[in-house]
Short mmCIF file of C-alpha atoms in Angstrom, two decimals:
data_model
loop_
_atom_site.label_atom_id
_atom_site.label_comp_id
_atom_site.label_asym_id
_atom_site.label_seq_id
_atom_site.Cartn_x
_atom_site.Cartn_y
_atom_site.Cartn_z
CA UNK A 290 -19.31 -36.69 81.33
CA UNK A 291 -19.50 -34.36 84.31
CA UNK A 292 -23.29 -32.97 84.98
CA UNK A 293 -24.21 -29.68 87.01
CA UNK A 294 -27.15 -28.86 88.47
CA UNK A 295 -26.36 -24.87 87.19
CA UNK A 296 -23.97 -23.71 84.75
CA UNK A 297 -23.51 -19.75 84.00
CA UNK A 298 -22.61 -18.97 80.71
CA UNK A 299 -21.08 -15.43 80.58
CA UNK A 300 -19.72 -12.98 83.64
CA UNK A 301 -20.48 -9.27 84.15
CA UNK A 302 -22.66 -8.52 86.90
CA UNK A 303 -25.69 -11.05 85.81
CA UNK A 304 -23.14 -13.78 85.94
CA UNK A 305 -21.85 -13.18 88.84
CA UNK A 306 -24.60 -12.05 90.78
CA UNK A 307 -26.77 -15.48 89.71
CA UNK A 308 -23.76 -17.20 91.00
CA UNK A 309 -23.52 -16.10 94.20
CA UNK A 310 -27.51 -16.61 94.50
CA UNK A 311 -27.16 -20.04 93.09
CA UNK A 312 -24.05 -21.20 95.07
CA UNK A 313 -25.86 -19.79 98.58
CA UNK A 314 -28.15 -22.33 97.28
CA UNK A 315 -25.95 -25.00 97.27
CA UNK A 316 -26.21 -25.43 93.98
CA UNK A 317 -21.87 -25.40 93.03
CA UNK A 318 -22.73 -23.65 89.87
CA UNK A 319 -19.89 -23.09 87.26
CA UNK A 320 -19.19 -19.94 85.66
CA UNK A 321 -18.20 -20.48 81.89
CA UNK A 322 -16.89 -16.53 81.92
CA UNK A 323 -16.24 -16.09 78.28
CA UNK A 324 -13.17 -13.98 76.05
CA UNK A 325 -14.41 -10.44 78.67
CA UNK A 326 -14.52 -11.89 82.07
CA UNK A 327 -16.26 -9.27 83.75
CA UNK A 328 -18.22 -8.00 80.95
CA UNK A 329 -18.09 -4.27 79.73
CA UNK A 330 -17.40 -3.09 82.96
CA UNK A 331 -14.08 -4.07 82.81
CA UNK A 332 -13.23 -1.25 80.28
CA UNK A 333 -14.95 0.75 82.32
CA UNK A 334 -13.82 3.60 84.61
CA UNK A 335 -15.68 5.54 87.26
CA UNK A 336 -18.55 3.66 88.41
CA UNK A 337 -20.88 6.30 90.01
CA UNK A 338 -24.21 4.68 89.87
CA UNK A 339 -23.75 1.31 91.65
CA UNK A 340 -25.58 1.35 94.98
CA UNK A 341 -23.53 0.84 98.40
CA UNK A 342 -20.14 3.09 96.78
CA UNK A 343 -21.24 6.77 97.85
CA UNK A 344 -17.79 7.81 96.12
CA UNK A 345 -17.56 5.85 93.36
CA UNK A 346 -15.92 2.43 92.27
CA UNK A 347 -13.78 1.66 89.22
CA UNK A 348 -15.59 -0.93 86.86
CA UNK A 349 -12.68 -3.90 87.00
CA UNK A 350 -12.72 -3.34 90.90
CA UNK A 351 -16.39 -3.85 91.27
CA UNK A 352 -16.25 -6.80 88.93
CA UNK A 353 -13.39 -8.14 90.86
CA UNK A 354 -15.26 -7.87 94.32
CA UNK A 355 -18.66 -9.41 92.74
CA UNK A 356 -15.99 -11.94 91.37
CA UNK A 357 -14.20 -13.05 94.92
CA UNK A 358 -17.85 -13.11 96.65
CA UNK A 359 -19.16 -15.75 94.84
CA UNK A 360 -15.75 -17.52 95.14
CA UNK A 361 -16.48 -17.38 98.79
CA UNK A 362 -19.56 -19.72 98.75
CA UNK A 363 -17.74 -22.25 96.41
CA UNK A 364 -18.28 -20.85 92.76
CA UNK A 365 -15.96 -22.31 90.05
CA UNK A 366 -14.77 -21.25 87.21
CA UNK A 367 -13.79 -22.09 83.61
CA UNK A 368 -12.14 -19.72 81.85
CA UNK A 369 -12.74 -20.28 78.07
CA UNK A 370 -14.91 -19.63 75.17
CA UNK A 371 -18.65 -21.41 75.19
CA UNK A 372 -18.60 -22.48 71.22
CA UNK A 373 -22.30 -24.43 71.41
CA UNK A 374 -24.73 -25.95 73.16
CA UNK A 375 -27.03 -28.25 72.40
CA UNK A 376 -30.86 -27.54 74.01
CA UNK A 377 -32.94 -30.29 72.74
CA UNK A 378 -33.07 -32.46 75.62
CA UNK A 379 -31.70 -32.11 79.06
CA UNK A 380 -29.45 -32.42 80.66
CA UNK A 381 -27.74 -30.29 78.22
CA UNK A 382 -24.69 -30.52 76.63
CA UNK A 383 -21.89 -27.56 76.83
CA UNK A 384 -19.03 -27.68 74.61
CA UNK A 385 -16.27 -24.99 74.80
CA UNK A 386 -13.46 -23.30 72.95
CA UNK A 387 -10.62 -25.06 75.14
CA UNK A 388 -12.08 -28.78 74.22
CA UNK A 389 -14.15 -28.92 77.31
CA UNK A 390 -17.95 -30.65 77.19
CA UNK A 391 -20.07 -30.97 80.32
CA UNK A 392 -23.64 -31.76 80.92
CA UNK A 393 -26.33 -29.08 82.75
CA UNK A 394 -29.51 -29.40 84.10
CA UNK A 395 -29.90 -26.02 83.79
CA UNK A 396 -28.36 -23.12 82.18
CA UNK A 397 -28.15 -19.59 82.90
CA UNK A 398 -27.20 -17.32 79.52
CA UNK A 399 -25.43 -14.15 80.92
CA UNK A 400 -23.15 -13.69 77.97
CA UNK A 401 -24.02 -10.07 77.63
CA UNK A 402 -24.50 -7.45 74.01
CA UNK A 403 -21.55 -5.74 72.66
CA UNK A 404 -21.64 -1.79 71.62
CA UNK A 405 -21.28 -1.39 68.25
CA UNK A 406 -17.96 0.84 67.49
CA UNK A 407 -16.63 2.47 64.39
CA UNK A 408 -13.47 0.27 64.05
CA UNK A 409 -11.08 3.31 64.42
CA UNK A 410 -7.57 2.65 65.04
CA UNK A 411 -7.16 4.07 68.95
CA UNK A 412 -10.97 3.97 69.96
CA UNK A 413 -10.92 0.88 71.76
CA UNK A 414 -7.73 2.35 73.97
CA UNK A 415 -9.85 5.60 75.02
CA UNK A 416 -13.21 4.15 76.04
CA UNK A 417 -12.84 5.72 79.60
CA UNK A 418 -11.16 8.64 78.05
CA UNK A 419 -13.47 10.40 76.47
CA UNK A 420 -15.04 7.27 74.40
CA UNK A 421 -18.06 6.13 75.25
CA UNK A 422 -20.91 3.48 74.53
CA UNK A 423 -22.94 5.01 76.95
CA UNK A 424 -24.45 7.95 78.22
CA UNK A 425 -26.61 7.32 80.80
CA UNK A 426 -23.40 5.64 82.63
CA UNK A 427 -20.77 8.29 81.87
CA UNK A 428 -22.86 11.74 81.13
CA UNK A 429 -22.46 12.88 84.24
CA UNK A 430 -18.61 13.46 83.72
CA UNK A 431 -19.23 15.92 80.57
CA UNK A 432 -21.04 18.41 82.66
CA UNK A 433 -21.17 22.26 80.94
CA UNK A 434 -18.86 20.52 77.79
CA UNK A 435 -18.76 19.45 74.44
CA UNK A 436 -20.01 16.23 73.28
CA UNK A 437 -20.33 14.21 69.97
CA UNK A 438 -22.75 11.30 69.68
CA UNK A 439 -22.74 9.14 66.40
CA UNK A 440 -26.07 7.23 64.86
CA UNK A 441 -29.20 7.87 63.28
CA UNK A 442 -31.68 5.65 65.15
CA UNK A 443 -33.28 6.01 68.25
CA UNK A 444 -30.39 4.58 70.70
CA UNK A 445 -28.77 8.05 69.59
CA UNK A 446 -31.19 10.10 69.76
CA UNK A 447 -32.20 8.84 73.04
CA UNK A 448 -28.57 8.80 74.22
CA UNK A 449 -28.64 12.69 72.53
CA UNK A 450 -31.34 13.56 74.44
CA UNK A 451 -30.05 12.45 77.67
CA UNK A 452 -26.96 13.98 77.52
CA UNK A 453 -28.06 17.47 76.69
CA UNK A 454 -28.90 17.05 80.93
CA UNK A 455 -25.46 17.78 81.48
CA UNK A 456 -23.33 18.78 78.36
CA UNK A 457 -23.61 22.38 77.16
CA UNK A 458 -23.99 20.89 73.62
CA UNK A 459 -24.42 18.01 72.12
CA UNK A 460 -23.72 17.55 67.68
CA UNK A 461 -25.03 14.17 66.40
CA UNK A 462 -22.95 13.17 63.57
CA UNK A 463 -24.94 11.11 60.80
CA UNK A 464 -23.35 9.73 58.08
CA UNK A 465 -26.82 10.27 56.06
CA UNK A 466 -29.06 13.93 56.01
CA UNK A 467 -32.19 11.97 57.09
CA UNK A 468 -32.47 10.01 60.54
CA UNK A 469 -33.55 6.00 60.66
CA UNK A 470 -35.46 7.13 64.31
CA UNK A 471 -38.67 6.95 65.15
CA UNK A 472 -40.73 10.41 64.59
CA UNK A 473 -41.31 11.13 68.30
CA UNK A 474 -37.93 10.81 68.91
CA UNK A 475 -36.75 12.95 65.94
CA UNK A 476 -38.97 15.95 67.19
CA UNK A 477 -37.80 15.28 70.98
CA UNK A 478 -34.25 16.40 69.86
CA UNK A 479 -34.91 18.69 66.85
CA UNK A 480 -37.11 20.25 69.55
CA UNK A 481 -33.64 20.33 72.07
CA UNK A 482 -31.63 23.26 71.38
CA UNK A 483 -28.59 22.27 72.86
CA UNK A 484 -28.49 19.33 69.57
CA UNK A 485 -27.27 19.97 66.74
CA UNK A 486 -27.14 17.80 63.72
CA UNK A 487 -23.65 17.41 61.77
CA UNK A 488 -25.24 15.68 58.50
CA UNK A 489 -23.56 13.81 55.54
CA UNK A 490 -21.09 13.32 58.02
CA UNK A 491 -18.62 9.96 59.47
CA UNK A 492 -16.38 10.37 62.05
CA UNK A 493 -13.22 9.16 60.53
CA UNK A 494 -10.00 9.98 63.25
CA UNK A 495 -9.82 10.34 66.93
CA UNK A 496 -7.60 12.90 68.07
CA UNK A 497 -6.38 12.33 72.08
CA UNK A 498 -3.43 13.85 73.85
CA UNK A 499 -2.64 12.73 78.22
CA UNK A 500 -5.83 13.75 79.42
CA UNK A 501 -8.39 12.13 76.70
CA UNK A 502 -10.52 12.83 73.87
CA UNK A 503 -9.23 16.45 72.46
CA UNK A 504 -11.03 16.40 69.06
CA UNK A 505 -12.66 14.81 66.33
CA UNK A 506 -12.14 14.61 62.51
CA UNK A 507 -14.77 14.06 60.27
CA UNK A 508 -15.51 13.24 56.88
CA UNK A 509 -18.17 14.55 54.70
CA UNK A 510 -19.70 11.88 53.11
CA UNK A 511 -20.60 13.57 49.76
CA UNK A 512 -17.71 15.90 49.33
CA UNK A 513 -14.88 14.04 50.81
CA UNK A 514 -13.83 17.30 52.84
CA UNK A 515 -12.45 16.93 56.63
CA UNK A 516 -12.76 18.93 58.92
CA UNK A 517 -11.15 18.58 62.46
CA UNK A 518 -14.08 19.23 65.49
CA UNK A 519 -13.20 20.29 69.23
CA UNK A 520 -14.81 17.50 71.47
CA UNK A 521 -14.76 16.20 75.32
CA UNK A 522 -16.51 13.61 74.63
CA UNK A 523 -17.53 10.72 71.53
CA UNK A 524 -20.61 9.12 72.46
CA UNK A 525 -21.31 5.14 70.11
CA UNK A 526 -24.91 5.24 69.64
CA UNK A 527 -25.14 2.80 66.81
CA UNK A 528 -26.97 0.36 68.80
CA UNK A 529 -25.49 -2.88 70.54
CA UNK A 530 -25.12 -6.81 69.35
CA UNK A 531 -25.94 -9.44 71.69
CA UNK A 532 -24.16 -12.67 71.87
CA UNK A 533 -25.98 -15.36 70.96
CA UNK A 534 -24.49 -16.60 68.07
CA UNK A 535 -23.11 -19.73 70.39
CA UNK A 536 -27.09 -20.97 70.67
CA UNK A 537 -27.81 -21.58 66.83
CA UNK A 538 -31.49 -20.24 66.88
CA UNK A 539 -32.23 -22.86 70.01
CA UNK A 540 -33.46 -20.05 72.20
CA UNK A 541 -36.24 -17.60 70.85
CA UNK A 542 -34.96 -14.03 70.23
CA UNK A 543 -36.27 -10.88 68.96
CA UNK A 544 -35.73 -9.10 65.67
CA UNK A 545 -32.33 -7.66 66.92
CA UNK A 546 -30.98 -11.04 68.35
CA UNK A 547 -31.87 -10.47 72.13
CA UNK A 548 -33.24 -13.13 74.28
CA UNK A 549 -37.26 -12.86 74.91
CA UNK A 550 -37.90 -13.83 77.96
CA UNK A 551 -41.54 -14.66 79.18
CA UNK A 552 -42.99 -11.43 81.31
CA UNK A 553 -41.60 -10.62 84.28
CA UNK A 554 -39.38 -13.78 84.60
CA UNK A 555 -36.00 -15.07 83.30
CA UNK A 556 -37.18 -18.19 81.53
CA UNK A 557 -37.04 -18.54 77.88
CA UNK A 558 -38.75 -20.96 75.76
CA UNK A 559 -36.54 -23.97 76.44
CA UNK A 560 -37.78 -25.00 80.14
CA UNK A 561 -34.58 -25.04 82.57
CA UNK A 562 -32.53 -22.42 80.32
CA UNK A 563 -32.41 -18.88 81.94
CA UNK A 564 -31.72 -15.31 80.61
CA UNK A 565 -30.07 -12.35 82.32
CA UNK A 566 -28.32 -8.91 81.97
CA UNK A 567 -27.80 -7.50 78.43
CA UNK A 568 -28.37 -10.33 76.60
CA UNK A 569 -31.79 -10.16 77.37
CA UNK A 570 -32.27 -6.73 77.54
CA UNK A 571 -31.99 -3.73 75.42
CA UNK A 572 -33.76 -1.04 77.29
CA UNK A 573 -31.97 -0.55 80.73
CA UNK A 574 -28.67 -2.02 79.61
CA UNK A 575 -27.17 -1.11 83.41
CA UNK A 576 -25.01 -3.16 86.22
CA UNK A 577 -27.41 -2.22 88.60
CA UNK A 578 -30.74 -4.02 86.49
CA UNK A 579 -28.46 -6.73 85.14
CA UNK A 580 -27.12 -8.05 88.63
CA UNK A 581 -30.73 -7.75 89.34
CA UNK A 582 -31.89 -10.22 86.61
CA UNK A 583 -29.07 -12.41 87.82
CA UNK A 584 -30.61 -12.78 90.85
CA UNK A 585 -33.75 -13.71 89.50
CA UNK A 586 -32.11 -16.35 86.95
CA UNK A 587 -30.48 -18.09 89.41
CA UNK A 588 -33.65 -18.10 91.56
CA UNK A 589 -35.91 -19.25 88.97
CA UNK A 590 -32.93 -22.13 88.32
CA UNK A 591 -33.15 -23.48 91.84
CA UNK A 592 -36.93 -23.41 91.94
CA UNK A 593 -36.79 -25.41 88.47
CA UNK A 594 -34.70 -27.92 89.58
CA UNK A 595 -36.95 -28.06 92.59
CA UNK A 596 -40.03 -28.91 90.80
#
């Protein structure tokens, strides 16, 4: 069976970005890339806050150009489904979705978290259109309008908060009439008076026309009565799930599923397997801090195999 010194599990910006550190190493690492090559950022629009693209880049372009750099210093790829691995001894063994199995010395989990959505019919279709799973990437385009976030914990009222930076008003829809968040965030954005709480509430139909997001229906959870809301924007802030249902509890993870890594560093608690991007992180949860962290995986990989 074939062995690599580095295999990537997962694309998106960590992926990529640890291979094109680990293949200027000379380390021919292969890139597993998953059902979303690319990551989330292929569903994604404008990308504003990238450095080096002072007007902007679209999110499958970017990924495409992070994508045909590594390719450049010798990167392959395998373009199927990573269905288990098994950590207990190295090298370890890879098996995929397409019948594949390979050996690793050492193994970099990029595989990213995926925002939670309400399962509507045409939301999928309009992220980019005035759908969103996050505000700190696309806030900036709902400047002086009308926003809806939905959630109760403190990813919306965080995401709430932010956005009241640019929107002229921001309503939280919560299916309950009492908030899961923490109390310092509840007061930050009962405190905010451009939020305003839409309670006993679910968002139950999107309503789009050419341009995007025109409106939103929503059902009261008590009475059953719908009523149709004007909206720019629908913010997801139910939170996000990682994937790492492919590791079977080999790799140590917090209560929420992510990766813990130790400190400052990409390791986990298997010795030559390395963590980076969302999958590891729940806080920044941006391209810009992901490719970052796939820098330092694929560093920390060549050092390991080093030593």
């Amino acid at each position: 069976m074939n062995t690599r010194k580095v295999v990537i599990i997962g694309s998106g910006p960590a992926g990529y970005t640890a291979a094109l550190y680990a293949s200027r190493a000379n380390l021919n690492p292969l890139v597993i890339e998953g059902h979303e090559p690319g990551g989330q950022l292929t569903t994604t629009t404008d990308v504003d806050n990238f450095p080096g693209f002072p007007e902007g880049i679209m999110g499958p372009e970017l990924m495409a150009n992070m994508k045909k750099q590594t390719l450049r210093f010798g990167t392959e790829y395998l373009q199927t489904h990573v269905t288990a691995v098994d950590l207990s001894k190295r090298p370890f063994k890879i098996t995929c979705e397409n019948g594949d199995e390979m050996m690793a010395e050492s193994v970099i989990i990029s595989t990213g978290a995926s925002a939670k959505y309400l399962g509507l019919p045409n939301e999928k279709e309009l992220i980019g259109k005035g759908v969103s799973a996050c505000a700190t990437c696309d806030g900036f385009f709902y400047r002086d309008q009308i926003v809806h976030i939905v959630g109760g914990g403190d990813t919306a009222m965080e995401e709430a908060t932010f956005l009241t930076k640019f929107a002229k008003k921001v309503y939280v829809v919560h299916r309950r009439d009492s908030l899961r968040a923490s109390k310092p965030m509840q007061e930050r954005a009962f405190n905010n008076e451009k939020i305003e709480f839409v309670w006993n509430s679910a968002v139950s139909e999107i309503i789009a026309d050419a341009t995007g997001v025109t409106s939103i229906k929503v059902t009261n959870t008590e009475t059953g009565e719908v009523t149709e809301r004007p909206t720019n924007g629908l913010f997801m802030g139910i939170g996000h799930t990682p994937n790492t249902g492919f590791l079977n509890g080999q790799i140590d993870t917090d209560e929420h599923g992510f990766i813990i890594t130790k400190g400052e560093h990409p390791d986990t608690n298997v010795p030559g397997v390395f963590a980076c991007g969302d999958v590891q992180d729940s806080y920044y949860r941006q391209a810009i801090s992901a490719a970052g962290s796939g820098c330092q995986a694929a560093i920390r990989a060549e050092r390991f195999l080093e030593e």
